[in-house]
Amino acid sequence: MVRIALDPTPYHHDYSLLQFPDVAARLGYEHLQLTPHPDFSPFFRYPKADDDLVAKLKKAAADAGVSIPAILPVQRISSPDEVLRLTAVRNFRRVIQLAVELEVGIINTEFSGRPELSEESEAAFYRSMDDLLPLIESEGLRLNFDPHPDDFVEDGLEAWRVLRGLNSSAIGFVYVASHTFHYGDRAATLIPELGDRLGTVYTADTFDHHRSHGLRYISNPPGNAARVHQHLRIGDGDVDFEALFALLRTSGYLDRPDALIVSNVFAEDETADEVSRFQLQRLRELVAG
């Protein structure tokens, strides 16, 4: 059965880490993906959780009746700066330990390189994976990557080629709907190509920045390298979610026992409860077909 999880990012400012399971349960979710939080695994820094906090988080989740199927760390594992890369590998090894202690089987992450240094970033990524992949495999974890806008690889198919080069069934792909148009708007060919290596699907809407002959957004100075996208609630942007879920259905993803769909709307914190409930209901409808 498909698991639909809440991304608690909109609640980071008003609730503590240990309150997230109760928040998810109150909104009707049975699952929660942990995202970078200063008390657990902050962006680019060494994780701050100790054994006591992990135990308290497990208890809070159990008491709320909410599972934590995945965590999302972001570390500079593809940095061309060797000091930053080695630091990121050290940080990520601790993330793996935390996943094991929490009994979380999935780590979703980003490449975290630089597009202007794509060749150097790819080389750094493979060096980091030489260190991390044996540990991921030995712990029986699944590590999935999102080619995030402004990363060294943004096109979905090219990112899959980079991941496929690792030659490991422990490695998968995070398909982020709000990154669709940065991926190359290629879901119809990419999802079948991924097959059982599609690990997680994130669901938020966005506008197609290619429309209006590239003038959908206007930023100054003209031609700057900014990557613009949104994480809107489903239906407020240009992503064809009916087509996306039809692909997920025909590819067999929705029939997999490990299928994980994460609601990750970030643009409407003022109405986070309303939007989170809407997302859950809409995702249930899309899954049901």
PDB file of C-alpha atoms in Angstrom:
ATOM      1  CA  MET A   1       0.000   0.000   0.000  1.00  0.00           C
ATOM      2  CA  VAL A   2       1.257   3.461  -0.931  1.00  0.00           C
ATOM      3  CA  ARG A   3       2.552   5.451   2.028  1.00  0.00           C
ATOM      4  CA  ILE A   4       1.750   9.172   1.959  1.00  0.00           C
ATOM      5  CA  ALA A   5       4.092  11.147   4.201  1.00  0.00           C
ATOM      6  CA  LEU A   6       4.132  14.723   5.413  1.00  0.00           C
ATOM      7  CA  ASP A   7       7.201  16.909   4.942  1.00  0.00           C
ATOM      8  CA  PRO A   8       7.112  19.024   8.135  1.00  0.00           C
ATOM      9  CA  THR A   9       9.211  21.919   6.805  1.00  0.00           C
ATOM     10  CA  PRO A  10       6.312  24.427   7.129  1.00  0.00           C
ATOM     11  CA  TYR A  11       6.149  23.566  10.840  1.00  0.00           C
ATOM     12  CA  HIS A  12       9.852  23.968  11.651  1.00  0.00           C
ATOM     13  CA  HIS A  13       9.378  27.459  13.069  1.00  0.00           C
ATOM     14  CA  ASP A  14       6.383  26.849  15.334  1.00  0.00           C
ATOM     15  CA  TYR A  15       6.915  23.313  16.611  1.00  0.00           C
ATOM     16  CA  SER A  16       9.801  21.344  18.070  1.00  0.00           C
ATOM     17  CA  LEU A  17      11.249  18.257  16.424  1.00  0.00           C
ATOM     18  CA  LEU A  18       9.531  16.006  18.959  1.00  0.00           C
ATOM     19  CA  GLN A  19       6.142  17.551  18.163  1.00  0.00           C
ATOM     20  CA  PHE A  20       6.264  16.663  14.464  1.00  0.00           C
ATOM     21  CA  PRO A  21       4.682  13.194  14.874  1.00  0.00           C
ATOM     22  CA  ASP A  22       1.717  14.709  16.724  1.00  0.00           C
ATOM     23  CA  VAL A  23       1.394  17.400  14.041  1.00  0.00           C
ATOM     24  CA  ALA A  24       1.346  14.766  11.298  1.00  0.00           C
ATOM     25  CA  ALA A  25      -1.233  12.659  13.146  1.00  0.00           C
ATOM     26  CA  ARG A  26      -3.460  15.687  13.800  1.00  0.00           C
ATOM     27  CA  LEU A  27      -3.479  16.410  10.066  1.00  0.00           C
ATOM     28  CA  GLY A  28      -4.443  12.814   9.232  1.00  0.00           C
ATOM     29  CA  TYR A  29      -1.031  11.522   8.084  1.00  0.00           C
ATOM     30  CA  GLU A  30       0.267   8.122   9.116  1.00  0.00           C
ATOM     31  CA  HIS A  31       3.805   8.808   7.897  1.00  0.00           C
ATOM     32  CA  LEU A  32       6.409  11.553   8.288  1.00  0.00           C
ATOM     33  CA  GLN A  33       9.617  12.288   6.416  1.00  0.00           C
ATOM     34  CA  LEU A  34      12.188  14.059   8.566  1.00  0.00           C
ATOM     35  CA  THR A  35      13.701  17.078   6.829  1.00  0.00           C
ATOM     36  CA  PRO A  36      16.801  19.119   7.798  1.00  0.00           C
ATOM     37  CA  HIS A  37      16.162  20.460  11.293  1.00  0.00           C
ATOM     38  CA  PRO A  38      18.658  22.175  13.613  1.00  0.00           C
ATOM     39  CA  ASP A  39      18.034  19.588  16.349  1.00  0.00           C
ATOM     40  CA  PHE A  40      18.504  16.577  14.094  1.00  0.00           C
ATOM     41  CA  SER A  41      20.450  16.941  10.851  1.00  0.00           C
ATOM     42  CA  PRO A  42      20.805  20.590   9.786  1.00  0.00           C
ATOM     43  CA  PHE A  43      21.750  21.614   6.271  1.00  0.00           C
ATOM     44  CA  PHE A  44      25.450  21.038   5.536  1.00  0.00           C
ATOM     45  CA  ARG A  45      26.447  20.589   9.200  1.00  0.00           C
ATOM     46  CA  TYR A  46      27.184  17.697  11.501  1.00  0.00           C
ATOM     47  CA  PRO A  47      24.001  16.034  12.841  1.00  0.00           C
ATOM     48  CA  LYS A  48      23.035  17.203  16.320  1.00  0.00           C
ATOM     49  CA  ALA A  49      20.907  14.277  17.526  1.00  0.00           C
ATOM     50  CA  ASP A  50      22.240  12.000  20.295  1.00  0.00           C
ATOM     51  CA  ASP A  51      20.957   8.628  21.507  1.00  0.00           C
ATOM     52  CA  ASP A  52      18.588  10.253  23.985  1.00  0.00           C
ATOM     53  CA  LEU A  53      16.951  12.469  21.355  1.00  0.00           C
ATOM     54  CA  VAL A  54      16.638   9.549  18.943  1.00  0.00           C
ATOM     55  CA  ALA A  55      14.910   7.482  21.650  1.00  0.00           C
ATOM     56  CA  LYS A  56      12.533  10.342  22.431  1.00  0.00           C
ATOM     57  CA  LEU A  57      11.722  10.803  18.752  1.00  0.00           C
ATOM     58  CA  LYS A  58      10.997   7.101  18.304  1.00  0.00           C
ATOM     59  CA  LYS A  59       8.703   7.194  21.337  1.00  0.00           C
ATOM     60  CA  ALA A  60       6.924  10.334  20.097  1.00  0.00           C
ATOM     61  CA  ALA A  61       6.301   8.676  16.742  1.00  0.00           C
ATOM     62  CA  ALA A  62       5.063   5.467  18.336  1.00  0.00           C
ATOM     63  CA  ASP A  63       2.781   7.361  20.710  1.00  0.00           C
ATOM     64  CA  ALA A  64       1.308   9.332  17.801  1.00  0.00           C
ATOM     65  CA  GLY A  65       0.863   6.234  15.656  1.00  0.00           C
ATOM     66  CA  VAL A  66       3.058   7.752  12.953  1.00  0.00           C
ATOM     67  CA  SER A  67       5.914   5.997  11.168  1.00  0.00           C
ATOM     68  CA  ILE A  68       9.094   7.648   9.908  1.00  0.00           C
ATOM     69  CA  PRO A  69       9.892   5.820   6.656  1.00  0.00           C
ATOM     70  CA  ALA A  70      12.508   8.298   5.393  1.00  0.00           C
ATOM     71  CA  ILE A  71      14.866  11.091   6.375  1.00  0.00           C
ATOM     72  CA  LEU A  72      16.174  13.896   4.182  1.00  0.00           C
ATOM     73  CA  PRO A  73      19.703  15.141   4.893  1.00  0.00           C
ATOM     74  CA  VAL A  74      21.511  17.597   2.621  1.00  0.00           C
ATOM     75  CA  GLN A  75      25.309  17.574   2.701  1.00  0.00           C
ATOM     76  CA  ARG A  76      27.915  18.848   0.238  1.00  0.00           C
ATOM     77  CA  ILE A  77      29.000  15.381  -0.868  1.00  0.00           C
ATOM     78  CA  SER A  78      29.623  16.586  -4.442  1.00  0.00           C
ATOM     79  CA  SER A  79      31.554  19.703  -3.543  1.00  0.00           C
ATOM     80  CA  PRO A  80      34.669  20.269  -5.670  1.00  0.00           C
ATOM     81  CA  ASP A  81      36.223  21.763  -2.525  1.00  0.00           C
ATOM     82  CA  GLU A  82      37.899  18.710  -1.001  1.00  0.00           C
ATOM     83  CA  VAL A  83      37.710  20.007   2.572  1.00  0.00           C
ATOM     84  CA  LEU A  84      33.960  20.536   2.266  1.00  0.00           C
ATOM     85  CA  ARG A  85      33.511  17.172   0.560  1.00  0.00           C
ATOM     86  CA  LEU A  86      35.378  15.248   3.260  1.00  0.00           C
ATOM     87  CA  THR A  87      33.405  17.091   5.935  1.00  0.00           C
ATOM     88  CA  ALA A  88      30.174  16.159   4.171  1.00  0.00           C
ATOM     89  CA  VAL A  89      31.186  12.492   4.019  1.00  0.00           C
ATOM     90  CA  ARG A  90      31.886  12.519   7.745  1.00  0.00           C
ATOM     91  CA  ASN A  91      28.522  14.181   8.386  1.00  0.00           C
ATOM     92  CA  PHE A  92      26.720  11.735   6.137  1.00  0.00           C
ATOM     93  CA  ARG A  93      28.213   8.734   7.896  1.00  0.00           C
ATOM     94  CA  ARG A  94      26.594  10.001  11.089  1.00  0.00           C
ATOM     95  CA  VAL A  95      23.301  10.462   9.202  1.00  0.00           C
ATOM     96  CA  ILE A  96      23.471   6.801   8.237  1.00  0.00           C
ATOM     97  CA  GLN A  97      23.974   5.844  11.884  1.00  0.00           C
ATOM     98  CA  LEU A  98      20.924   7.902  12.847  1.00  0.00           C
ATOM     99  CA  ALA A  99      18.827   6.224  10.157  1.00  0.00           C
ATOM    100  CA  VAL A 100      19.795   2.821  11.509  1.00  0.00           C
ATOM    101  CA  GLU A 101      19.038   3.855  15.090  1.00  0.00           C
ATOM    102  CA  LEU A 102      15.641   5.240  14.050  1.00  0.00           C
ATOM    103  CA  GLU A 103      14.975   2.075  12.019  1.00  0.00           C
ATOM    104  CA  VAL A 104      14.442   4.209   8.934  1.00  0.00           C
ATOM    105  CA  GLY A 105      15.085   2.344   5.703  1.00  0.00           C
ATOM    106  CA  ILE A 106      15.194   5.244   3.231  1.00  0.00           C
ATOM    107  CA  ILE A 107      17.510   8.243   2.964  1.00  0.00           C
ATOM    108  CA  ASN A 108      16.445  10.822   0.384  1.00  0.00           C
ATOM    109  CA  THR A 109      18.959  13.497  -0.508  1.00  0.00           C
ATOM    110  CA  GLU A 110      20.420  15.791  -3.176  1.00  0.00           C
ATOM    111  CA  PHE A 111      23.675  15.720  -5.125  1.00  0.00           C
ATOM    112  CA  SER A 112      24.743  19.149  -3.745  1.00  0.00           C
ATOM    113  CA  GLY A 113      27.347  20.075  -6.330  1.00  0.00           C
ATOM    114  CA  ARG A 114      27.737  23.147  -8.519  1.00  0.00           C
ATOM    115  CA  PRO A 115      26.464  23.543 -12.116  1.00  0.00           C
ATOM    116  CA  GLU A 116      29.348  25.805 -13.134  1.00  0.00           C
ATOM    117  CA  LEU A 117      31.743  23.015 -12.046  1.00  0.00           C
ATOM    118  CA  SER A 118      29.769  20.039 -13.275  1.00  0.00           C
ATOM    119  CA  GLU A 119      32.719  17.822 -14.232  1.00  0.00           C
ATOM    120  CA  GLU A 120      34.543  18.466 -10.970  1.00  0.00           C
ATOM    121  CA  SER A 121      31.324  17.985  -8.977  1.00  0.00           C
ATOM    122  CA  GLU A 122      30.556  14.672 -10.638  1.00  0.00           C
ATOM    123  CA  ALA A 123      34.044  13.433  -9.848  1.00  0.00           C
ATOM    124  CA  ALA A 124      33.616  14.548  -6.230  1.00  0.00           C
ATOM    125  CA  PHE A 125      30.255  12.744  -6.060  1.00  0.00           C
ATOM    126  CA  TYR A 126      31.797   9.450  -7.122  1.00  0.00           C
ATOM    127  CA  ARG A 127      34.653   9.863  -4.639  1.00  0.00           C
ATOM    128  CA  SER A 128      32.149  10.381  -1.846  1.00  0.00           C
ATOM    129  CA  MET A 129      30.113   7.392  -2.915  1.00  0.00           C
ATOM    130  CA  ASP A 130      33.252   5.234  -2.820  1.00  0.00           C
ATOM    131  CA  ASP A 131      33.197   5.934   0.929  1.00  0.00           C
ATOM    132  CA  LEU A 132      29.451   5.934   1.599  1.00  0.00           C
ATOM    133  CA  LEU A 133      27.965   3.282  -0.673  1.00  0.00           C
ATOM    134  CA  PRO A 134      29.558   0.266   1.076  1.00  0.00           C
ATOM    135  CA  LEU A 135      28.065   1.474   4.366  1.00  0.00           C
ATOM    136  CA  ILE A 136      24.646   2.077   2.797  1.00  0.00           C
ATOM    137  CA  GLU A 137      24.679  -1.420   1.315  1.00  0.00           C
ATOM    138  CA  SER A 138      25.909  -3.141   4.473  1.00  0.00           C
ATOM    139  CA  GLU A 139      23.169  -1.476   6.542  1.00  0.00           C
ATOM    140  CA  GLY A 140      20.484  -2.493   4.046  1.00  0.00           C
ATOM    141  CA  LEU A 141      19.415   1.110   3.370  1.00  0.00           C
ATOM    142  CA  ARG A 142      18.070   2.744   0.216  1.00  0.00           C
ATOM    143  CA  LEU A 143      19.719   6.037  -0.805  1.00  0.00           C
ATOM    144  CA  ASN A 144      17.734   8.115  -3.318  1.00  0.00           C
ATOM    145  CA  PHE A 145      18.882  11.301  -5.069  1.00  0.00           C
ATOM    146  CA  ASP A 146      16.999  14.329  -6.367  1.00  0.00           C
ATOM    147  CA  PRO A 147      18.803  16.327  -9.087  1.00  0.00           C
ATOM    148  CA  HIS A 148      17.845  19.650  -7.546  1.00  0.00           C
ATOM    149  CA  PRO A 149      17.696  22.882  -9.562  1.00  0.00           C
ATOM    150  CA  ASP A 150      21.109  24.574  -9.407  1.00  0.00           C
ATOM    151  CA  ASP A 151      22.941  21.282  -8.890  1.00  0.00           C
ATOM    152  CA  PHE A 152      25.727  19.920 -11.076  1.00  0.00           C
ATOM    153  CA  VAL A 153      23.162  17.740 -12.806  1.00  0.00           C
ATOM    154  CA  GLU A 154      19.601  19.020 -13.243  1.00  0.00           C
ATOM    155  CA  ASP A 155      18.254  17.088 -16.212  1.00  0.00           C
ATOM    156  CA  GLY A 156      16.393  14.001 -14.992  1.00  0.00           C
ATOM    157  CA  LEU A 157      17.754  11.555 -17.539  1.00  0.00           C
ATOM    158  CA  GLU A 158      21.339  12.706 -17.119  1.00  0.00           C
ATOM    159  CA  ALA A 159      20.976  12.384 -13.336  1.00  0.00           C
ATOM    160  CA  TRP A 160      19.747   8.823 -13.763  1.00  0.00           C
ATOM    161  CA  ARG A 161      22.829   8.065 -15.862  1.00  0.00           C
ATOM    162  CA  VAL A 162      25.041   9.367 -13.048  1.00  0.00           C
ATOM    163  CA  LEU A 163      23.227   7.167 -10.517  1.00  0.00           C
ATOM    164  CA  ARG A 164      23.171   4.135 -12.781  1.00  0.00           C
ATOM    165  CA  GLY A 165      26.941   4.402 -13.008  1.00  0.00           C
ATOM    166  CA  LEU A 166      27.176   3.431  -9.329  1.00  0.00           C
ATOM    167  CA  ASN A 167      25.904  -0.028 -10.287  1.00  0.00           C
ATOM    168  CA  SER A 168      24.057  -0.595  -7.011  1.00  0.00           C
ATOM    169  CA  SER A 169      20.456  -1.570  -6.307  1.00  0.00           C
ATOM    170  CA  ALA A 170      20.750   0.413  -3.066  1.00  0.00           C
ATOM    171  CA  ILE A 171      20.736   3.641  -5.111  1.00  0.00           C
ATOM    172  CA  GLY A 172      17.544   5.208  -6.408  1.00  0.00           C
ATOM    173  CA  PHE A 173      15.934   8.382  -7.735  1.00  0.00           C
ATOM    174  CA  VAL A 174      13.690  10.918  -5.983  1.00  0.00           C
ATOM    175  CA  TYR A 175      11.174  12.300  -8.488  1.00  0.00           C
ATOM    176  CA  VAL A 176      10.195  15.781  -7.302  1.00  0.00           C
ATOM    177  CA  ALA A 177       7.108  17.008  -9.136  1.00  0.00           C
ATOM    178  CA  SER A 178       7.943  20.653  -8.476  1.00  0.00           C
ATOM    179  CA  HIS A 179      11.276  20.120 -10.267  1.00  0.00           C
ATOM    180  CA  THR A 180       9.556  18.680 -13.346  1.00  0.00           C
ATOM    181  CA  PHE A 181      10.434  21.510 -15.696  1.00  0.00           C
ATOM    182  CA  HIS A 182      14.059  21.670 -14.546  1.00  0.00           C
ATOM    183  CA  TYR A 183      14.293  17.906 -15.142  1.00  0.00           C
ATOM    184  CA  GLY A 184      13.397  18.567 -18.775  1.00  0.00           C
ATOM    185  CA  ASP A 185       9.648  17.815 -18.441  1.00  0.00           C
ATOM    186  CA  ARG A 186      10.424  14.200 -19.302  1.00  0.00           C
ATOM    187  CA  ALA A 187       8.324  12.153 -16.848  1.00  0.00           C
ATOM    188  CA  ALA A 188       6.782  10.114 -19.671  1.00  0.00           C
ATOM    189  CA  THR A 189      10.184   8.717 -20.651  1.00  0.00           C
ATOM    190  CA  LEU A 190      12.087   9.043 -17.370  1.00  0.00           C
ATOM    191  CA  ILE A 191       9.755   7.133 -15.032  1.00  0.00           C
ATOM    192  CA  PRO A 192       9.639   3.997 -17.222  1.00  0.00           C
ATOM    193  CA  GLU A 193      13.431   4.214 -17.549  1.00  0.00           C
ATOM    194  CA  LEU A 194      13.845   4.329 -13.763  1.00  0.00           C
ATOM    195  CA  GLY A 195      11.727   1.212 -13.184  1.00  0.00           C
ATOM    196  CA  ASP A 196      12.167  -0.143  -9.665  1.00  0.00           C
ATOM    197  CA  ARG A 197      14.918   2.405  -8.992  1.00  0.00           C
ATOM    198  CA  LEU A 198      12.297   5.111  -8.523  1.00  0.00           C
ATOM    199  CA  GLY A 199      12.579   5.412  -4.769  1.00  0.00           C
ATOM    200  CA  THR A 200      10.343   8.275  -3.644  1.00  0.00           C
ATOM    201  CA  VAL A 201       7.980  10.809  -5.224  1.00  0.00           C
ATOM    202  CA  TYR A 202       7.597  14.337  -3.826  1.00  0.00           C
ATOM    203  CA  THR A 203       4.346  16.130  -4.623  1.00  0.00           C
ATOM    204  CA  ALA A 204       4.030  19.899  -4.870  1.00  0.00           C
ATOM    205  CA  ASP A 205       3.101  22.020  -7.872  1.00  0.00           C
ATOM    206  CA  THR A 206       5.101  24.627  -9.764  1.00  0.00           C
ATOM    207  CA  PHE A 207       4.917  26.875 -12.814  1.00  0.00           C
ATOM    208  CA  ASP A 208       6.653  26.015 -16.074  1.00  0.00           C
ATOM    209  CA  HIS A 209       9.405  28.600 -16.356  1.00  0.00           C
ATOM    210  CA  HIS A 210       9.844  27.815 -20.068  1.00  0.00           C
ATOM    211  CA  ARG A 211       6.413  29.137 -21.036  1.00  0.00           C
ATOM    212  CA  SER A 212       5.839  32.512 -22.690  1.00  0.00           C
ATOM    213  CA  HIS A 213       9.070  31.981 -24.620  1.00  0.00           C
ATOM    214  CA  GLY A 214      11.097  32.058 -21.445  1.00  0.00           C
ATOM    215  CA  LEU A 215       9.405  35.149 -20.019  1.00  0.00           C
ATOM    216  CA  ARG A 216       7.161  33.378 -17.496  1.00  0.00           C
ATOM    217  CA  TYR A 217       9.439  34.868 -14.857  1.00  0.00           C
ATOM    218  CA  ILE A 218      11.379  38.082 -15.267  1.00  0.00           C
ATOM    219  CA  SER A 219      14.503  38.538 -13.164  1.00  0.00           C
ATOM    220  CA  ASN A 220      17.199  41.132 -13.355  1.00  0.00           C
ATOM    221  CA  PRO A 221      19.776  41.363 -14.664  1.00  0.00           C
ATOM    222  CA  PRO A 222      18.494  39.497 -17.742  1.00  0.00           C
ATOM    223  CA  GLY A 223      20.182  36.167 -18.302  1.00  0.00           C
ATOM    224  CA  ASN A 224      21.221  35.596 -14.689  1.00  0.00           C
ATOM    225  CA  ALA A 225      21.642  32.030 -13.540  1.00  0.00           C
ATOM    226  CA  ALA A 226      18.857  31.969 -10.936  1.00  0.00           C
ATOM    227  CA  ARG A 227      16.737  28.787 -10.850  1.00  0.00           C
ATOM    228  CA  VAL A 228      13.152  29.656  -9.998  1.00  0.00           C
ATOM    229  CA  HIS A 229      10.554  27.104  -8.964  1.00  0.00           C
ATOM    230  CA  GLN A 230       7.782  26.780  -6.400  1.00  0.00           C
ATOM    231  CA  HIS A 231       6.396  24.174  -4.013  1.00  0.00           C
ATOM    232  CA  LEU A 232       2.691  24.976  -4.366  1.00  0.00           C
ATOM    233  CA  ARG A 233      -0.288  22.857  -3.484  1.00  0.00           C
ATOM    234  CA  ILE A 234      -1.442  20.456  -6.186  1.00  0.00           C
ATOM    235  CA  GLY A 235      -3.486  22.257  -8.832  1.00  0.00           C
ATOM    236  CA  ASP A 236      -1.991  25.704  -8.349  1.00  0.00           C
ATOM    237  CA  GLY A 237       0.723  25.290 -10.981  1.00  0.00           C
ATOM    238  CA  ASP A 238       1.432  23.640 -14.332  1.00  0.00           C
ATOM    239  CA  VAL A 239       2.365  20.060 -13.361  1.00  0.00           C
ATOM    240  CA  ASP A 240      -0.027  17.500 -14.857  1.00  0.00           C
ATOM    241  CA  PHE A 241      -0.602  15.342 -11.800  1.00  0.00           C
ATOM    242  CA  GLU A 242      -3.211  13.165 -13.496  1.00  0.00           C
ATOM    243  CA  ALA A 243      -0.631  12.223 -16.127  1.00  0.00           C
ATOM    244  CA  LEU A 244       2.093  11.787 -13.507  1.00  0.00           C
ATOM    245  CA  PHE A 245       0.020   9.375 -11.437  1.00  0.00           C
ATOM    246  CA  ALA A 246      -1.089   7.510 -14.541  1.00  0.00           C
ATOM    247  CA  LEU A 247       2.615   6.940 -15.241  1.00  0.00           C
ATOM    248  CA  LEU A 248       3.217   5.851 -11.665  1.00  0.00           C
ATOM    249  CA  ARG A 249       0.320   3.414 -12.008  1.00  0.00           C
ATOM    250  CA  THR A 250       1.345   1.890 -15.340  1.00  0.00           C
ATOM    251  CA  SER A 251       4.982   1.656 -14.231  1.00  0.00           C
ATOM    252  CA  GLY A 252       3.892  -0.427 -11.224  1.00  0.00           C
ATOM    253  CA  TYR A 253       5.159   2.061  -8.649  1.00  0.00           C
ATOM    254  CA  LEU A 254       1.802   2.450  -6.940  1.00  0.00           C
ATOM    255  CA  ASP A 255       1.589  -1.320  -6.469  1.00  0.00           C
ATOM    256  CA  ARG A 256       4.925  -1.573  -4.699  1.00  0.00           C
ATOM    257  CA  PRO A 257       4.839  -2.176  -0.926  1.00  0.00           C
ATOM    258  CA  ASP A 258       7.677   0.334  -0.476  1.00  0.00           C
ATOM    259  CA  ALA A 259       6.071   3.133  -2.519  1.00  0.00           C
ATOM    260  CA  LEU A 260       6.471   6.475  -0.755  1.00  0.00           C
ATOM    261  CA  ILE A 261       4.827   9.758  -1.743  1.00  0.00           C
ATOM    262  CA  VAL A 262       5.735  12.886   0.199  1.00  0.00           C
ATOM    263  CA  SER A 263       3.656  16.065   0.334  1.00  0.00           C
ATOM    264  CA  ASN A 264       6.123  18.959   0.381  1.00  0.00           C
ATOM    265  CA  VAL A 265       4.348  22.262  -0.071  1.00  0.00           C
ATOM    266  CA  PHE A 266       6.524  25.123   1.216  1.00  0.00           C
ATOM    267  CA  ALA A 267       4.907  28.243  -0.224  1.00  0.00           C
ATOM    268  CA  GLU A 268       1.839  28.539   2.008  1.00  0.00           C
ATOM    269  CA  ASP A 269       2.980  28.349   5.632  1.00  0.00           C
ATOM    270  CA  GLU A 270       0.200  30.717   6.694  1.00  0.00           C
ATOM    271  CA  THR A 271      -2.363  28.041   5.806  1.00  0.00           C
ATOM    272  CA  ALA A 272      -0.172  24.984   6.388  1.00  0.00           C
ATOM    273  CA  ASP A 273      -2.856  22.937   8.155  1.00  0.00           C
ATOM    274  CA  GLU A 274      -5.468  23.539   5.464  1.00  0.00           C
ATOM    275  CA  VAL A 275      -2.992  22.870   2.661  1.00  0.00           C
ATOM    276  CA  SER A 276      -1.600  19.720   4.309  1.00  0.00           C
ATOM    277  CA  ARG A 277      -5.091  18.264   4.703  1.00  0.00           C
ATOM    278  CA  PHE A 278      -5.926  19.189   1.113  1.00  0.00           C
ATOM    279  CA  GLN A 279      -2.741  17.518  -0.118  1.00  0.00           C
ATOM    280  CA  LEU A 280      -3.521  14.293   1.731  1.00  0.00           C
ATOM    281  CA  GLN A 281      -7.039  14.102   0.325  1.00  0.00           C
ATOM    282  CA  ARG A 282      -5.912  14.946  -3.211  1.00  0.00           C
ATOM    283  CA  LEU A 283      -3.078  12.424  -3.096  1.00  0.00           C
ATOM    284  CA  ARG A 284      -5.456   9.711  -1.925  1.00  0.00           C
ATOM    285  CA  GLU A 285      -7.696  10.509  -4.902  1.00  0.00           C
ATOM    286  CA  LEU A 286      -4.760  10.414  -7.321  1.00  0.00           C
ATOM    287  CA  VAL A 287      -3.511   7.115  -5.917  1.00  0.00           C
ATOM    288  CA  ALA A 288      -6.984   5.588  -6.170  1.00  0.00           C
ATOM    289  CA  GLY A 289      -7.213   6.703  -9.782  1.00  0.00           C
TER     290      GLY A 289
END
